[in-house]
CSV table of C-alpha atoms and ligand atoms in Angstrom, one decimal:
chain,number,residue,atom,x,y,z
A,1,UNK,CA,-61.0,80.3,21.7
A,2,UNK,CA,-60.5,78.6,25.0
A,3,UNK,CA,-58.0,75.7,25.3
A,4,UNK,CA,-58.9,72.7,27.5
A,5,UNK,CA,-57.2,69.5,28.4
A,6,UNK,CA,-59.8,66.8,28.2
A,7,UNK,CA,-59.3,63.7,30.3
A,8,UNK,CA,-62.1,61.3,29.7
A,9,UNK,CA,-61.1,59.0,32.6
A,10,UNK,CA,-62.1,55.5,33.6
A,11,UNK,CA,-65.2,53.4,34.0
A,12,UNK,CA,-68.3,55.6,33.2
A,13,UNK,CA,-65.9,58.5,32.4
A,14,UNK,CA,-65.7,58.2,28.6
A,15,UNK,CA,-69.5,57.9,28.2
A,16,UNK,CA,-70.5,60.8,30.3
A,17,UNK,CA,-67.6,63.0,29.0
A,18,UNK,CA,-68.7,62.5,25.5
A,19,UNK,CA,-72.2,63.8,26.4
A,20,UNK,CA,-70.8,66.7,28.3
A,21,UNK,CA,-68.5,67.7,25.3
A,22,UNK,CA,-71.5,67.4,23.0
A,23,UNK,CA,-73.6,69.7,25.2
A,24,UNK,CA,-70.9,72.3,25.8
A,25,UNK,CA,-70.0,72.5,22.0
A,26,UNK,CA,-73.8,72.8,21.2
A,27,UNK,CA,-74.1,75.6,23.8
A,28,UNK,CA,-71.9,77.8,21.5
A,29,UNK,CA,-68.8,78.4,23.5
A,30,UNK,CA,-65.6,78.2,21.5
A,31,UNK,CA,-63.6,75.4,23.1
A,32,UNK,CA,-60.6,73.7,21.6
A,33,UNK,CA,-60.3,70.3,23.3
A,34,UNK,CA,-56.9,68.7,23.7
A,35,UNK,CA,-57.5,65.0,24.6
A,36,UNK,CA,-55.1,63.5,27.2
A,37,UNK,CA,-55.0,60.4,29.3
A,38,UNK,CA,-54.8,59.6,33.1
A,39,UNK,CA,-55.9,57.0,35.6
A,40,UNK,CA,-56.2,53.3,35.5
A,41,UNK,CA,-56.7,53.2,31.7
A,42,UNK,CA,-53.6,55.3,31.1
A,43,UNK,CA,-51.6,53.0,33.5
A,44,UNK,CA,-52.6,49.9,31.6
A,45,UNK,CA,-51.9,51.5,28.2
A,46,UNK,CA,-48.8,53.6,28.9
A,47,UNK,CA,-47.4,52.1,32.1
A,48,UNK,CA,-48.1,55.3,34.1
A,49,UNK,CA,-51.4,56.7,35.4
A,50,UNK,CA,-50.2,60.2,34.6
A,51,UNK,CA,-48.3,60.4,31.3
A,52,UNK,CA,-45.9,63.3,30.7
A,53,UNK,CA,-48.0,64.3,27.7
A,54,UNK,CA,-51.0,64.9,29.9
A,55,UNK,CA,-49.0,67.1,32.3
A,56,UNK,CA,-47.5,69.0,29.3
A,57,UNK,CA,-51.0,69.7,28.0
A,58,UNK,CA,-52.3,70.9,31.4
A,59,UNK,CA,-49.1,73.0,31.9
A,60,UNK,CA,-50.1,74.8,28.6
A,61,UNK,CA,-53.9,75.1,28.9
A,62,UNK,CA,-54.1,75.6,32.6
A,63,UNK,CA,-57.7,74.3,32.4
A,64,UNK,CA,-58.7,70.7,32.5
A,65,UNK,CA,-62.1,69.0,32.2
A,66,UNK,CA,-61.8,65.6,33.7
A,67,UNK,CA,-63.9,62.4,34.0
A,68,UNK,CA,-63.5,60.2,37.1
A,69,UNK,CA,-60.4,58.2,37.5
A,70,UNK,CA,-60.2,54.8,39.2
A,71,UNK,CA,-57.9,54.6,42.2
A,72,UNK,CA,-57.1,51.1,43.4
A,73,UNK,CA,-58.1,50.8,47.1
A,74,UNK,CA,-55.4,50.1,49.6
A,75,UNK,CA,-51.6,49.8,49.4
A,76,UNK,CA,-51.2,47.8,46.2
A,77,UNK,CA,-52.1,50.5,43.8
A,78,UNK,CA,-50.7,53.8,42.5
A,79,UNK,CA,-51.3,57.0,44.5
A,80,UNK,CA,-54.5,58.9,43.6
A,81,UNK,CA,-54.0,61.0,40.4
A,82,UNK,CA,-56.7,63.3,41.5
A,83,UNK,CA,-54.8,64.1,44.7
A,84,UNK,CA,-51.5,64.4,42.7
A,85,UNK,CA,-53.0,66.9,40.2
A,86,UNK,CA,-54.6,69.0,42.9
A,87,UNK,CA,-51.3,69.2,44.8
A,88,UNK,CA,-49.1,69.8,41.7
A,89,UNK,CA,-51.2,72.6,40.4
A,90,UNK,CA,-52.1,74.0,43.8
A,91,UNK,CA,-55.8,73.6,43.1
A,92,UNK,CA,-56.5,74.6,46.7
A,93,UNK,CA,-60.3,75.3,46.5
A,94,UNK,CA,-62.7,72.4,45.7
A,95,UNK,CA,-66.1,74.0,45.3
A,96,UNK,CA,-69.0,71.6,45.3
A,97,UNK,CA,-72.6,73.0,45.1
A,98,UNK,CA,-75.6,70.9,46.0
A,99,UNK,CA,-79.0,72.3,45.2
A,100,UNK,CA,-82.4,70.7,45.3
A,101,UNK,CA,-84.0,70.0,41.8
A,102,UNK,CA,-87.7,70.7,41.4
A,103,UNK,CA,-88.2,67.3,39.6
A,104,UNK,CA,-86.1,65.1,41.9
A,105,UNK,CA,-88.0,63.9,44.8
A,106,UNK,CA,-86.0,63.8,48.0
A,107,UNK,CA,-86.6,64.3,51.7
A,108,UNK,CA,-86.1,68.2,51.4
A,109,UNK,CA,-86.9,70.5,48.5
A,110,UNK,CA,-84.9,73.5,49.6
A,111,UNK,CA,-81.3,72.4,50.0
A,112,UNK,CA,-78.8,74.9,48.7
A,113,UNK,CA,-75.4,74.2,50.1
A,114,UNK,CA,-71.9,74.9,48.7
A,115,UNK,CA,-69.1,72.9,50.1
A,116,UNK,CA,-65.7,74.6,49.9
A,117,UNK,CA,-63.1,72.0,50.7
A,118,UNK,CA,-59.4,72.6,51.2
A,119,UNK,CA,-57.9,70.5,48.5
A,120,UNK,CA,-54.1,70.2,49.0
A,121,UNK,CA,-53.4,69.6,52.7
A,122,UNK,CA,-55.0,67.9,55.7
A,123,UNK,CA,-55.0,64.1,55.9
A,124,UNK,CA,-54.7,63.8,52.2
A,125,UNK,CA,-51.3,65.4,52.0
A,126,UNK,CA,-49.9,62.0,51.1
A,127,UNK,CA,-47.7,61.6,54.1
A,128,UNK,CA,-48.4,57.9,54.9
A,129,UNK,CA,-46.0,55.1,55.9
A,130,UNK,CA,-45.6,52.0,57.9
A,131,UNK,CA,-43.6,52.3,61.1
A,132,UNK,CA,-42.5,48.7,61.3
A,133,UNK,CA,-40.9,46.2,58.9
A,134,UNK,CA,-43.9,43.9,59.6
A,135,UNK,CA,-46.2,46.6,58.3
A,136,UNK,CA,-48.5,46.2,61.3
A,137,UNK,CA,-48.4,49.9,62.3
A,138,UNK,CA,-49.3,52.6,59.8
A,139,UNK,CA,-49.2,56.3,60.2
A,140,UNK,CA,-50.9,59.1,58.2
A,141,UNK,CA,-49.9,62.7,58.8
A,142,UNK,CA,-52.3,65.6,58.6
A,143,UNK,CA,-50.8,68.8,57.5
A,144,UNK,CA,-52.5,72.1,58.1
A,145,UNK,CA,-50.7,75.4,57.4
A,146,UNK,CA,-51.7,79.0,58.3
A,147,UNK,CA,-51.2,80.0,54.6
A,148,UNK,CA,-53.3,77.1,53.3
A,149,UNK,CA,-56.1,77.7,55.8
A,150,UNK,CA,-56.1,81.4,55.1
A,151,UNK,CA,-56.4,81.0,51.4
A,152,UNK,CA,-59.2,78.5,51.5
A,153,UNK,CA,-61.3,80.3,54.2
A,154,UNK,CA,-60.8,83.6,52.5
A,155,UNK,CA,-61.9,82.0,49.2
A,156,UNK,CA,-65.1,80.7,51.0
A,157,UNK,CA,-66.0,84.2,52.3
A,158,UNK,CA,-65.2,85.8,49.0
A,159,UNK,CA,-67.3,83.2,47.2
A,160,UNK,CA,-70.2,83.9,49.7
A,161,UNK,CA,-70.0,87.6,49.0
A,162,UNK,CA,-69.7,87.4,45.2
A,163,UNK,CA,-72.5,84.8,45.0
A,164,UNK,CA,-74.9,86.7,47.2
A,165,UNK,CA,-74.8,84.1,50.0
A,166,UNK,CA,-75.4,85.0,53.6
A,167,UNK,CA,-73.5,82.6,55.8
A,168,UNK,CA,-70.2,80.6,56.1
A,169,UNK,CA,-70.1,77.7,58.5
A,170,UNK,CA,-66.6,76.2,59.3
A,171,UNK,CA,-66.9,72.5,60.2
A,172,UNK,CA,-64.0,71.2,62.3
A,173,UNK,CA,-62.8,68.8,64.9
A,174,UNK,CA,-60.8,71.3,67.0
A,175,UNK,CA,-62.0,69.7,70.3
A,176,UNK,CA,-59.8,66.6,69.6
A,177,UNK,CA,-57.3,67.6,66.9
A,178,UNK,CA,-56.2,70.7,68.8
A,179,UNK,CA,-53.3,71.7,66.7
A,180,UNK,CA,-54.3,71.0,63.1
A,181,UNK,CA,-58.1,71.6,63.4
A,182,UNK,CA,-57.4,74.2,66.1
A,183,UNK,CA,-55.3,76.2,63.7
A,184,UNK,CA,-57.9,76.0,60.9
A,185,UNK,CA,-60.6,77.1,63.3
A,186,UNK,CA,-58.5,80.0,64.7
A,187,UNK,CA,-57.8,81.2,61.2
A,188,UNK,CA,-61.6,80.9,60.3
A,189,UNK,CA,-62.5,83.1,63.3
A,190,UNK,CA,-59.8,85.7,62.3
A,191,UNK,CA,-61.0,85.8,58.6
A,192,UNK,CA,-64.7,85.9,59.6
A,193,UNK,CA,-64.0,89.2,61.4
A,194,UNK,CA,-63.0,90.7,58.1
A,195,UNK,CA,-66.4,90.0,56.5
A,196,UNK,CA,-69.0,91.5,58.8
A,197,UNK,CA,-71.6,91.3,56.1
A,198,UNK,CA,-71.5,87.5,56.1
A,199,UNK,CA,-72.8,85.6,59.0
A,200,UNK,CA,-70.3,83.1,60.6
A,201,UNK,CA,-71.0,79.8,62.3
A,202,UNK,CA,-68.8,77.0,63.5
A,203,UNK,CA,-69.8,73.4,64.0
A,204,UNK,CA,-67.9,70.3,65.1
A,205,UNK,CA,-67.9,68.0,62.1
A,206,UNK,CA,-69.8,65.0,63.6
A,207,UNK,CA,-72.6,67.3,64.9
A,208,UNK,CA,-72.5,69.1,61.6
A,209,UNK,CA,-73.4,65.8,59.8
A,210,UNK,CA,-76.4,65.3,62.1
A,211,UNK,CA,-77.6,68.9,61.6
A,212,UNK,CA,-77.1,68.6,57.8
A,213,UNK,CA,-79.3,65.5,57.6
A,214,UNK,CA,-82.0,66.9,60.0
A,215,UNK,CA,-82.1,70.5,58.9
A,216,UNK,CA,-80.0,71.3,55.9
A,217,UNK,CA,-81.5,74.7,55.4
A,218,UNK,CA,-79.3,76.2,58.1
A,219,UNK,CA,-76.3,75.6,55.9
A,220,UNK,CA,-75.3,78.0,53.1
A,221,UNK,CA,-71.5,78.0,52.3
A,222,UNK,CA,-69.5,75.4,54.3
A,223,UNK,CA,-65.7,75.4,54.6
A,224,UNK,CA,-63.6,72.6,55.9
A,225,UNK,CA,-60.3,70.7,55.7
A,226,UNK,CA,-59.8,68.1,52.9
A,227,UNK,CA,-61.2,64.9,54.2
A,228,UNK,CA,-64.2,66.4,56.0
A,229,UNK,CA,-65.1,68.2,52.7
A,230,UNK,CA,-64.7,65.0,50.7
A,231,UNK,CA,-67.2,63.2,53.0
A,232,UNK,CA,-69.7,66.1,53.6
A,233,UNK,CA,-70.0,66.7,49.8
A,234,UNK,CA,-71.1,63.1,49.3
A,235,UNK,CA,-73.6,63.7,52.1
A,236,UNK,CA,-75.0,66.8,50.4
A,237,UNK,CA,-75.1,64.8,47.1
A,238,UNK,CA,-77.4,62.3,49.0
A,239,UNK,CA,-79.6,65.2,50.1
A,240,UNK,CA,-80.4,66.4,46.7
A,241,UNK,CA,-80.8,63.1,44.7
A,242,UNK,CA,-77.4,61.4,44.5
A,243,UNK,CA,-73.9,61.6,43.1
A,244,UNK,CA,-74.9,61.8,39.5
A,245,UNK,CA,-76.0,65.4,40.0
A,246,UNK,CA,-73.1,67.2,41.8
A,247,UNK,CA,-70.4,69.0,40.0
A,248,UNK,CA,-67.1,70.1,41.3
A,249,UNK,CA,-64.5,72.8,40.5
A,250,UNK,CA,-60.9,72.6,41.6
A,251,UNK,CA,-59.5,76.1,41.6
A,252,UNK,CA,-55.9,77.4,42.0
A,253,UNK,CA,-54.4,80.8,41.4
A,254,UNK,CA,-53.3,80.0,37.9
A,255,UNK,CA,-55.0,76.6,37.0
A,256,UNK,CA,-58.4,75.0,37.3
A,257,UNK,CA,-59.8,71.6,36.8
A,258,UNK,CA,-63.5,70.7,36.5
A,259,UNK,CA,-65.1,67.4,37.2
A,260,UNK,CA,-68.0,65.5,38.9
A,261,UNK,CA,-67.9,64.7,42.5
A,262,UNK,CA,-68.6,61.1,41.9
A,263,UNK,CA,-66.1,58.4,40.9
A,264,UNK,CA,-65.8,56.0,38.0
A,265,UNK,CA,-68.7,53.8,39.2
A,266,UNK,CA,-67.4,50.4,37.9
A,267,UNK,CA,-70.7,48.8,38.9
A,268,UNK,CA,-72.6,50.6,36.0
A,269,UNK,CA,-69.6,51.2,33.6
A,270,UNK,CA,-70.3,50.3,30.0
A,271,UNK,CA,-74.1,49.9,30.4
A,272,UNK,CA,-75.3,53.3,29.2
A,273,UNK,CA,-76.7,53.9,32.8
A,274,UNK,CA,-74.5,56.7,34.2
A,275,UNK,CA,-76.1,60.1,34.7
A,276,UNK,CA,-74.1,62.7,32.8
A,277,UNK,CA,-75.7,65.7,34.8
A,278,UNK,CA,-72.8,66.1,37.2
A,279,UNK,CA,-70.1,66.5,34.5
A,280,UNK,CA,-72.3,68.6,32.4
A,281,UNK,CA,-72.9,71.0,35.3
A,282,UNK,CA,-69.1,70.9,36.0
A,283,UNK,CA,-68.8,72.0,32.3
A,284,UNK,CA,-71.1,74.9,33.1
A,285,UNK,CA,-68.8,75.9,36.0
A,286,UNK,CA,-65.9,75.8,33.5
A,287,UNK,CA,-67.7,78.0,31.1
A,288,UNK,CA,-68.3,80.5,33.9
A,289,UNK,CA,-64.6,80.3,34.8
A,290,UNK,CA,-63.9,81.4,31.2
A,291,UNK,CA,-66.4,84.2,31.5
A,292,UNK,CA,-68.7,82.5,29.0
A,293,UNK,CA,-71.7,83.2,31.3
A,294,UNK,CA,-74.4,83.1,28.6
A,295,UNK,CA,-73.3,79.6,27.4
A,296,UNK,CA,-73.1,78.5,31.0
A,297,UNK,CA,-76.6,79.6,31.7
A,298,UNK,CA,-77.9,78.0,28.5
A,299,UNK,CA,-76.3,74.7,29.6
A,300,UNK,CA,-77.8,75.0,33.2
A,301,UNK,CA,-81.2,75.8,31.9
A,302,UNK,CA,-81.2,72.9,29.5
A,303,UNK,CA,-80.1,70.5,32.2
A,304,UNK,CA,-82.7,71.8,34.6
A,305,UNK,CA,-85.4,71.3,32.0
A,306,UNK,CA,-84.5,67.7,31.3
A,307,UNK,CA,-83.8,66.7,34.9
A,308,UNK,CA,-87.0,68.4,36.2
A,309,UNK,CA,-89.1,67.0,33.4
A,310,UNK,CA,-87.9,63.5,34.3
A,311,UNK,CA,-88.8,61.8,31.0
A,312,UNK,CA,-85.4,61.5,29.3
A,313,UNK,CA,-83.3,60.8,32.4
A,314,UNK,CA,-81.1,57.9,33.5
A,315,UNK,CA,-82.5,55.2,35.8
A,316,UNK,CA,-81.0,56.8,39.0
A,317,UNK,CA,-83.6,59.6,38.5
A,318,UNK,CA,-86.4,57.6,36.9
A,319,UNK,CA,-86.2,53.8,36.6
A,320,UNK,CA,-89.1,53.8,34.1
A,321,UNK,CA,-87.8,56.3,31.7
A,322,UNK,CA,-86.1,53.8,29.4
A,323,UNK,CA,-83.4,56.5,28.7
A,324,UNK,CA,-79.7,56.1,29.3
A,325,UNK,CA,-76.5,58.3,29.3
A,326,UNK,CA,-76.7,59.0,25.6
A,327,UNK,CA,-80.4,59.6,25.3
A,328,UNK,CA,-80.2,62.0,28.3
A,329,UNK,CA,-77.3,63.9,26.6
A,330,UNK,CA,-79.3,64.1,23.4
A,331,UNK,CA,-82.3,65.5,25.3
A,332,UNK,CA,-80.2,68.1,26.9
A,333,UNK,CA,-78.8,69.2,23.5
A,334,UNK,CA,-82.4,69.5,22.2
A,335,UNK,CA,-83.4,71.6,25.3
A,336,UNK,CA,-80.7,74.2,24.6
A,337,UNK,CA,-82.3,77.5,23.8
B,1,LIG,P1,-68.5,56.2,42.8
B,1,LIG,O1,-68.8,57.7,43.0
B,1,LIG,O2,-67.8,55.8,41.6
B,1,LIG,O3,-69.9,55.3,43.0
B,1,LIG,C1,-70.7,55.3,44.2
B,1,LIG,C2,-72.1,54.9,43.8
B,1,LIG,O4,-72.7,56.0,43.1
B,1,LIG,C3,-72.1,53.7,42.8
B,1,LIG,O5,-73.2,52.9,43.2
B,1,LIG,C4,-72.3,54.3,41.5
B,1,LIG,O6,-73.0,53.5,40.6
B,1,LIG,C5,-73.2,55.6,41.8
B,1,LIG,N1,-72.9,56.6,40.8
B,1,LIG,C6,-71.7,57.3,40.7
B,1,LIG,N2,-71.7,58.2,39.7
B,1,LIG,C7,-72.9,58.0,39.1
B,1,LIG,C8,-73.6,58.6,38.0
B,1,LIG,N3,-72.9,59.5,37.3
B,1,LIG,N4,-74.8,58.2,37.6
B,1,LIG,C9,-75.5,57.2,38.3
B,1,LIG,N5,-74.9,56.6,39.4
B,1,LIG,C10,-73.6,57.0,39.8
B,1,LIG,O7,-67.7,55.8,44.1
B,1,LIG,P2,-66.8,54.4,44.4
B,1,LIG,O8,-67.6,53.3,43.9
B,1,LIG,O9,-66.5,54.6,45.8
B,1,LIG,O10,-65.5,54.6,43.6
B,1,LIG,C11,-65.2,54.0,42.4
B,1,LIG,C12,-63.8,54.5,41.9
B,1,LIG,O11,-63.9,55.9,41.6
B,1,LIG,C13,-62.7,54.3,42.9
B,1,LIG,O12,-61.5,53.9,42.2
B,1,LIG,C14,-62.4,55.7,43.5
B,1,LIG,O13,-61.1,55.9,43.9
B,1,LIG,C15,-62.8,56.6,42.3
B,1,LIG,N6,-63.2,58.0,42.5
B,1,LIG,C16,-62.7,58.9,41.7
B,1,LIG,C17,-63.1,60.2,41.8
B,1,LIG,C18,-62.5,61.3,40.9
B,1,LIG,O14,-61.9,60.9,39.9
B,1,LIG,N7,-62.8,62.5,41.1
B,1,LIG,C19,-63.9,60.6,42.9
B,1,LIG,C20,-64.5,59.5,43.7
B,1,LIG,C21,-64.1,58.2,43.5
């Protein structure tokens, strides 16, 4: 039996997480779900966006399956709970695979990129403040450490080797941010030398965006600091059909959290419109993490069948299907072999 802290989250979270749990349970893996709360809903209900009970559950299970959480934009809200969880449990590697789907028509049909994003440092380290009482000058500090850079870059190369990938590209801005990005790039060059079987490439982040849009095939595994990875992974989502399709794993040395790349999508919440694919695929990543590879493959095959068939899919994939979140979840359960 595997124990998992289940956080359904805000906005579209509960509806897509219900479908994901249904699919994972039907795939035959033995998961004991322990429901816990976080995010805006938890804040409104319990007065804190991250109740102690949620932390106690994650402390125990060390594996969480999480729906998206709403973070209020700007200075008036609480700090991102996603960032807080990643930092507290040192979930240093954020792995976000984006692969073309045969049934989803986009500009390219051969995209296969895995973004490996440093998840605990960089500009998202949480070191932000105003410099004046009038609050008219603000400062954010980016923190890049040798240790943090080594572990994420080594993770990217190991990931490439273990998953039969050929190339790792580091995307950076070391021409301008000479110390923080320079350190990250130096470490990438050092670690690349230890993996002669994996091709190494380096690209400045702005040019990398242009290359990725014009010729995504040249990218395989991409490693970068926190904010660049956050942005690049939405770009890769756009290349393969949108945010509803991209899962993410947040991996630490003794804890892991699985979620979609997308957010709580308040614009479509409560309307049975959200695509559950991303969280279901995140569930498959969690099954692989547990070593439940057969159940994981069963889930992936069923999702591929439904998405590529395009009949019982949400409107972001087929506006004429008439299906919603729940119908798509049901179709995926029926497609399990
Ligand atoms: P978003 O990802 O929620 O939505 C962006 C666009 O993509 C919207 O038009 C939305 O309708 C669409 N979309 C997203 N997921 C979809 C799905 N499953 N199916 C179909 N369409 C989908 O980004 P946002 O609007 O910038 O952010 C909303 C909130 O989510 C913010 O509070 C933000 O902080 C939060 N957020 C949370 C996470 C997380 O919990 N990991 C990640 C990103 C954003």
